[in-house]
Amino acid sequence: MRQLKFESPTFTQRIKGMLGVDFYRLFHTPLFYIFLAIAAIIPAMVSAMTMMPDQSGNTMEPLYSNVWQIIAASEPLYVIKGIADYANMNMVFIFGGIMVSIFIGHDYKSGYVKQLFTTHAKKQDYMISKSLVCAFAMACMCITYLFGGTIGGLLAGYETSVNVPSLILAILGKIIMSLGWASLYTFLNVIFRRYFGISIASSFFFGTGILIIGAAAIVENLSLPTGFLNIFLYGSSVNACLVSDIWTTLICIAVSVFWAVFYNFLGTKILTKSDVY
């Protein structure tokens, strides 16, 4: 009697299957579309609010002088001196982290993870799939932010002059950074998988870049260059600004891919050596 031989699925087949499931879940949950809307509404509101009259009836001083400053800073600003320096597309990496926490947190709350790993799915595949799907979601949020910020800036009457290639490279750089940020948030949610509130708080904390801003303030006070901060996710995201060039884009690619590999490696180790349920 001929014996049947069953071959294990290849890495490509496994990742393709998990991505299919994760993308299906992403597109069929209201969470994704809610955060897309948030990413579009927030920059539009920021632009509109700066043009509203204050209690004395005088028009508030606008935060920006140019439409595109709500998309990216005019130059790399590692030390935040005002809300205008902070309120650009980097905000996506803050509330995008919250979205990732909710999306992954639902895996554990619903029992999906238990079912998944019971069928012998590899931990590495889980990390890679979640990082890629969440990176896609955050990239989409960058796009809706671009539309919302542009429309809000135009309605507010800001100037539109800009170096178009630098603007395109700045937007591209921030979209590329979505991979690194999504991998970080996936890693954090693996660590705090039993503590949903802490996972959201940690994602918010790291998304604000407070640690890098603090380090930049110290370095700047010592009259030292701050360019080395580009090796971190927040630093590289800040470096993608309205004076970006092809070198900026290459830095974003290298930094985002490096941290994605790093966090996926660590996350896989944690899942392998601990109880994932």
Tab-separated table of C-alpha atoms in Angstrom:
chain	number	residue	atom	x	y	z
A	1	MET	CA	0.000	0.000	0.000
A	2	ARG	CA	1.378	3.353	-1.042
A	3	GLN	CA	2.146	5.674	1.855
A	4	LEU	CA	0.994	9.266	1.500
A	5	LYS	CA	3.612	11.910	2.126
A	6	PHE	CA	2.614	15.286	3.560
A	7	GLU	CA	4.981	18.167	2.984
A	8	SER	CA	5.156	21.086	5.373
A	9	PRO	CA	4.151	24.434	3.826
A	10	THR	CA	7.031	26.656	2.804
A	11	PHE	CA	7.804	29.978	4.472
A	12	THR	CA	6.225	31.841	1.544
A	13	GLN	CA	3.060	29.756	1.729
A	14	ARG	CA	2.772	30.266	5.485
A	15	ILE	CA	3.256	34.047	5.286
A	16	LYS	CA	0.836	34.310	2.381
A	17	GLY	CA	-1.806	32.443	4.355
A	18	MET	CA	-1.355	34.546	7.493
A	19	LEU	CA	-1.322	37.792	5.540
A	20	GLY	CA	-4.549	36.760	3.856
A	21	VAL	CA	-6.226	36.195	7.219
A	22	ASP	CA	-4.840	39.396	8.779
A	23	PHE	CA	-5.755	41.579	5.810
A	24	TYR	CA	-9.248	40.081	5.793
A	25	ARG	CA	-9.623	40.912	9.487
A	26	LEU	CA	-8.212	44.417	8.942
A	27	PHE	CA	-10.588	45.244	6.084
A	28	HIS	CA	-13.588	43.812	7.899
A	29	THR	CA	-13.223	45.723	11.144
A	30	PRO	CA	-14.555	49.274	11.645
A	31	LEU	CA	-11.379	50.073	13.607
A	32	PHE	CA	-9.313	50.472	10.431
A	33	TYR	CA	-11.729	52.924	8.826
A	34	ILE	CA	-12.229	54.870	12.049
A	35	PHE	CA	-8.492	55.512	12.316
A	36	LEU	CA	-8.277	56.416	8.636
A	37	ALA	CA	-10.918	59.059	9.316
A	38	ILE	CA	-9.104	60.245	12.456
A	39	ALA	CA	-5.889	60.630	10.453
A	40	ALA	CA	-7.709	62.860	7.966
A	41	ILE	CA	-9.779	64.893	10.425
A	42	ILE	CA	-7.059	65.812	12.932
A	43	PRO	CA	-4.801	67.833	10.577
A	44	ALA	CA	-7.841	69.530	9.039
A	45	MET	CA	-9.056	70.508	12.518
A	46	VAL	CA	-5.620	71.789	13.530
A	47	SER	CA	-5.527	74.056	10.471
A	48	ALA	CA	-9.090	75.279	10.974
A	49	MET	CA	-8.724	75.961	14.701
A	50	THR	CA	-5.751	78.269	14.168
A	51	MET	CA	-7.918	80.536	12.061
A	52	MET	CA	-10.782	80.797	14.570
A	53	PRO	CA	-11.312	84.008	16.585
A	54	ASP	CA	-10.237	84.012	20.226
A	55	GLN	CA	-12.304	85.318	23.186
A	56	SER	CA	-11.499	88.906	22.213
A	57	GLY	CA	-12.796	88.401	18.707
A	58	ASN	CA	-9.342	88.556	17.137
A	59	THR	CA	-8.204	85.888	14.723
A	60	MET	CA	-5.714	83.541	16.316
A	61	GLU	CA	-2.144	83.589	15.083
A	62	PRO	CA	-1.842	80.762	12.505
A	63	LEU	CA	0.448	77.876	13.392
A	64	TYR	CA	1.819	77.620	9.897
A	65	SER	CA	2.775	79.878	7.020
A	66	ASN	CA	2.584	77.131	4.411
A	67	VAL	CA	0.131	74.345	3.599
A	68	TRP	CA	2.842	71.709	3.596
A	69	GLN	CA	4.176	72.443	7.073
A	70	ILE	CA	1.330	70.407	8.512
A	71	ILE	CA	2.638	67.473	6.452
A	72	ALA	CA	6.320	67.822	7.356
A	73	ALA	CA	8.501	70.319	9.208
A	74	SER	CA	10.460	72.873	7.197
A	75	GLU	CA	13.703	71.356	8.498
A	76	PRO	CA	14.720	68.540	10.882
A	77	LEU	CA	13.543	69.614	14.346
A	78	TYR	CA	14.628	67.124	16.991
A	79	VAL	CA	13.818	69.503	19.850
A	80	ILE	CA	10.172	70.595	19.850
A	81	LYS	CA	9.770	74.274	20.670
A	82	GLY	CA	6.065	74.622	19.910
A	83	ILE	CA	2.972	72.725	18.817
A	84	ALA	CA	3.594	73.675	15.186
A	85	ASP	CA	6.876	71.750	15.251
A	86	TYR	CA	5.060	68.656	16.481
A	87	ALA	CA	1.784	68.798	14.557
A	88	ASN	CA	2.693	67.147	11.272
A	89	MET	CA	2.443	63.665	9.755
A	90	ASN	CA	4.492	62.258	12.641
A	91	MET	CA	1.249	62.356	14.626
A	92	VAL	CA	0.179	59.320	12.607
A	93	PHE	CA	2.824	57.327	14.466
A	94	ILE	CA	1.126	58.204	17.752
A	95	PHE	CA	-2.513	57.290	17.119
A	96	GLY	CA	-1.361	54.613	14.654
A	97	GLY	CA	0.268	52.911	17.630
A	98	ILE	CA	-3.051	52.947	19.466
A	99	MET	CA	-4.722	51.319	16.469
A	100	VAL	CA	-2.074	48.575	16.402
A	101	SER	CA	-2.566	47.941	20.128
A	102	ILE	CA	-6.310	47.516	19.693
A	103	PHE	CA	-5.914	45.357	16.577
A	104	ILE	CA	-3.403	42.978	18.166
A	105	GLY	CA	-5.085	43.109	21.580
A	106	HIS	CA	-8.214	41.684	19.978
A	107	ASP	CA	-6.206	38.594	18.961
A	108	TYR	CA	-5.700	37.704	22.611
A	109	LYS	CA	-9.095	38.818	23.844
A	110	SER	CA	-10.970	36.814	21.201
A	111	GLY	CA	-8.871	33.679	21.631
A	112	TYR	CA	-7.604	33.907	18.055
A	113	VAL	CA	-3.968	33.544	19.157
A	114	LYS	CA	-4.698	30.344	21.086
A	115	GLN	CA	-6.430	28.862	18.071
A	116	LEU	CA	-3.646	30.041	15.767
A	117	PHE	CA	-0.729	28.555	17.679
A	118	THR	CA	-2.649	25.356	18.409
A	119	THR	CA	-2.489	24.685	14.650
A	120	HIS	CA	1.328	24.932	14.851
A	121	ALA	CA	1.673	28.373	13.258
A	122	LYS	CA	5.198	29.643	13.749
A	123	LYS	CA	5.753	32.608	16.061
A	124	GLN	CA	7.992	34.297	13.504
A	125	ASP	CA	5.193	34.185	10.939
A	126	TYR	CA	2.840	35.857	13.397
A	127	MET	CA	5.285	38.712	14.053
A	128	ILE	CA	6.041	39.269	10.370
A	129	SER	CA	2.407	39.173	9.293
A	130	LYS	CA	1.236	41.542	12.025
A	131	SER	CA	4.103	43.975	11.328
A	132	LEU	CA	3.389	44.066	7.591
A	133	VAL	CA	-0.378	44.418	7.932
A	134	CYS	CA	-0.079	47.135	10.582
A	135	ALA	CA	2.560	48.913	8.476
A	136	PHE	CA	0.090	48.907	5.586
A	137	ALA	CA	-2.613	50.334	7.847
A	138	MET	CA	-0.320	53.117	9.077
A	139	ALA	CA	0.801	53.895	5.513
A	140	CYS	CA	-2.874	54.280	4.572
A	141	MET	CA	-3.284	56.636	7.539
A	142	CYS	CA	-0.389	58.716	6.189
A	143	ILE	CA	-2.267	59.020	2.891
A	144	THR	CA	-5.535	60.125	4.499
A	145	TYR	CA	-3.555	62.510	6.711
A	146	LEU	CA	-2.047	64.007	3.552
A	147	PHE	CA	-5.490	64.632	2.066
A	148	GLY	CA	-6.950	66.012	5.290
A	149	GLY	CA	-3.963	68.237	6.001
A	150	THR	CA	-3.810	69.572	2.442
A	151	ILE	CA	-7.521	70.380	2.297
A	152	GLY	CA	-7.429	71.970	5.766
A	153	GLY	CA	-4.406	74.089	4.854
A	154	LEU	CA	-5.964	75.262	1.600
A	155	LEU	CA	-9.211	76.198	3.334
A	156	ALA	CA	-7.207	78.101	5.959
A	157	GLY	CA	-5.575	80.102	3.193
A	158	TYR	CA	-1.959	79.068	3.732
A	159	GLU	CA	0.644	79.523	1.018
A	160	THR	CA	1.305	76.566	-1.284
A	161	SER	CA	4.855	77.210	-2.499
A	162	VAL	CA	7.129	74.217	-1.954
A	163	ASN	CA	10.029	72.272	-3.423
A	164	VAL	CA	7.935	69.489	-4.956
A	165	PRO	CA	10.656	66.771	-5.095
A	166	SER	CA	11.538	67.406	-1.431
A	167	LEU	CA	7.852	67.270	-0.451
A	168	ILE	CA	7.387	63.971	-2.275
A	169	LEU	CA	10.513	62.511	-0.658
A	170	ALA	CA	9.363	63.699	2.783
A	171	ILE	CA	5.981	62.005	2.358
A	172	LEU	CA	7.624	58.872	0.979
A	173	GLY	CA	10.066	58.815	3.902
A	174	LYS	CA	7.275	58.972	6.474
A	175	ILE	CA	5.304	56.233	4.710
A	176	ILE	CA	8.425	54.041	4.663
A	177	MET	CA	8.867	54.612	8.399
A	178	SER	CA	5.494	52.926	8.959
A	179	LEU	CA	7.229	49.533	8.748
A	180	GLY	CA	9.624	50.297	11.590
A	181	TRP	CA	6.941	51.855	13.772
A	182	ALA	CA	4.487	48.994	13.172
A	183	SER	CA	7.185	46.469	14.115
A	184	LEU	CA	7.918	48.369	17.332
A	185	TYR	CA	4.232	48.455	18.278
A	186	THR	CA	3.806	44.766	17.457
A	187	PHE	CA	6.790	44.010	19.698
A	188	LEU	CA	5.388	46.139	22.549
A	189	ASN	CA	2.035	44.417	22.314
A	190	VAL	CA	3.694	41.017	22.483
A	191	ILE	CA	5.466	42.093	25.682
A	192	PHE	CA	2.312	43.544	27.290
A	193	ARG	CA	-0.131	41.067	25.742
A	194	ARG	CA	-1.831	40.452	29.096
A	195	TYR	CA	-2.091	44.155	29.946
A	196	PHE	CA	-4.113	45.940	27.289
A	197	GLY	CA	-4.002	49.356	28.987
A	198	ILE	CA	-0.232	49.238	29.395
A	199	SER	CA	0.256	48.225	25.769
A	200	ILE	CA	-1.708	51.280	24.597
A	201	ALA	CA	0.119	53.578	27.016
A	202	SER	CA	3.531	52.254	25.927
A	203	SER	CA	2.648	52.669	22.257
A	204	PHE	CA	1.554	56.247	22.902
A	205	PHE	CA	4.691	56.994	24.936
A	206	PHE	CA	7.162	55.736	22.336
A	207	GLY	CA	5.121	57.238	19.488
A	208	THR	CA	5.566	60.729	20.923
A	209	GLY	CA	9.342	60.358	20.706
A	210	ILE	CA	9.773	61.852	24.173
A	211	LEU	CA	13.010	59.952	24.776
A	212	ILE	CA	14.598	61.226	21.556
A	213	ILE	CA	13.342	64.768	22.132
A	214	GLY	CA	14.884	64.694	25.609
A	215	ALA	CA	18.172	63.327	24.282
A	216	ALA	CA	18.189	65.976	21.544
A	217	ALA	CA	17.657	68.754	24.087
A	218	ILE	CA	20.667	67.575	26.098
A	219	VAL	CA	22.848	67.202	22.998
A	220	GLU	CA	21.782	70.599	21.678
A	221	ASN	CA	22.624	72.264	25.001
A	222	LEU	CA	26.112	70.774	24.715
A	223	SER	CA	26.391	72.298	21.220
A	224	LEU	CA	26.781	68.829	19.694
A	225	PRO	CA	25.293	67.701	16.348
A	226	THR	CA	21.927	65.947	16.525
A	227	GLY	CA	22.102	64.131	13.194
A	228	PHE	CA	23.074	60.834	14.849
A	229	LEU	CA	19.512	60.656	16.221
A	230	ASN	CA	18.413	59.641	12.718
A	231	ILE	CA	19.376	56.058	13.576
A	232	PHE	CA	16.245	55.897	15.759
A	233	LEU	CA	12.676	55.643	14.485
A	234	TYR	CA	11.578	59.046	15.734
A	235	GLY	CA	14.775	60.759	14.615
A	236	SER	CA	14.547	59.358	11.107
A	237	SER	CA	10.847	60.303	10.929
A	238	VAL	CA	11.735	63.882	11.895
A	239	ASN	CA	14.529	63.929	9.318
A	240	ALA	CA	11.930	63.402	6.574
A	241	CYS	CA	11.089	67.093	6.145
A	242	LEU	CA	10.562	69.735	3.438
A	243	VAL	CA	14.275	69.820	2.603
A	244	SER	CA	14.487	66.058	2.097
A	245	ASP	CA	16.663	64.578	-0.619
A	246	ILE	CA	17.331	61.062	-1.881
A	247	TRP	CA	19.802	60.525	0.972
A	248	THR	CA	16.978	61.184	3.440
A	249	THR	CA	14.865	58.509	1.769
A	250	LEU	CA	17.711	55.993	1.863
A	251	ILE	CA	18.175	56.676	5.589
A	252	CYS	CA	14.451	56.101	6.186
A	253	ILE	CA	14.600	52.801	4.288
A	254	ALA	CA	17.684	51.566	6.151
A	255	VAL	CA	16.425	52.620	9.589
A	256	SER	CA	12.902	51.293	9.097
A	257	VAL	CA	14.074	47.911	7.780
A	258	PHE	CA	16.745	47.540	10.479
A	259	TRP	CA	14.335	48.183	13.362
A	260	ALA	CA	11.675	45.999	11.715
A	261	VAL	CA	14.110	43.067	11.610
A	262	PHE	CA	15.334	43.819	15.143
A	263	TYR	CA	11.882	44.011	16.740
A	264	ASN	CA	10.576	40.998	14.826
A	265	PHE	CA	13.576	38.979	16.014
A	266	LEU	CA	13.045	39.981	19.650
A	267	GLY	CA	9.289	39.481	19.465
A	268	THR	CA	9.739	36.006	18.014
A	269	LYS	CA	12.141	35.079	20.825
A	270	ILE	CA	9.673	36.275	23.450
A	271	LEU	CA	6.761	34.371	21.919
A	272	THR	CA	8.863	31.225	21.583
A	273	LYS	CA	10.048	31.195	25.192
A	274	SER	CA	6.861	32.230	26.966
A	275	ASP	CA	3.198	31.415	27.243
A	276	VAL	CA	1.456	33.290	24.437
A	277	TYR	CA	-2.111	32.858	25.717
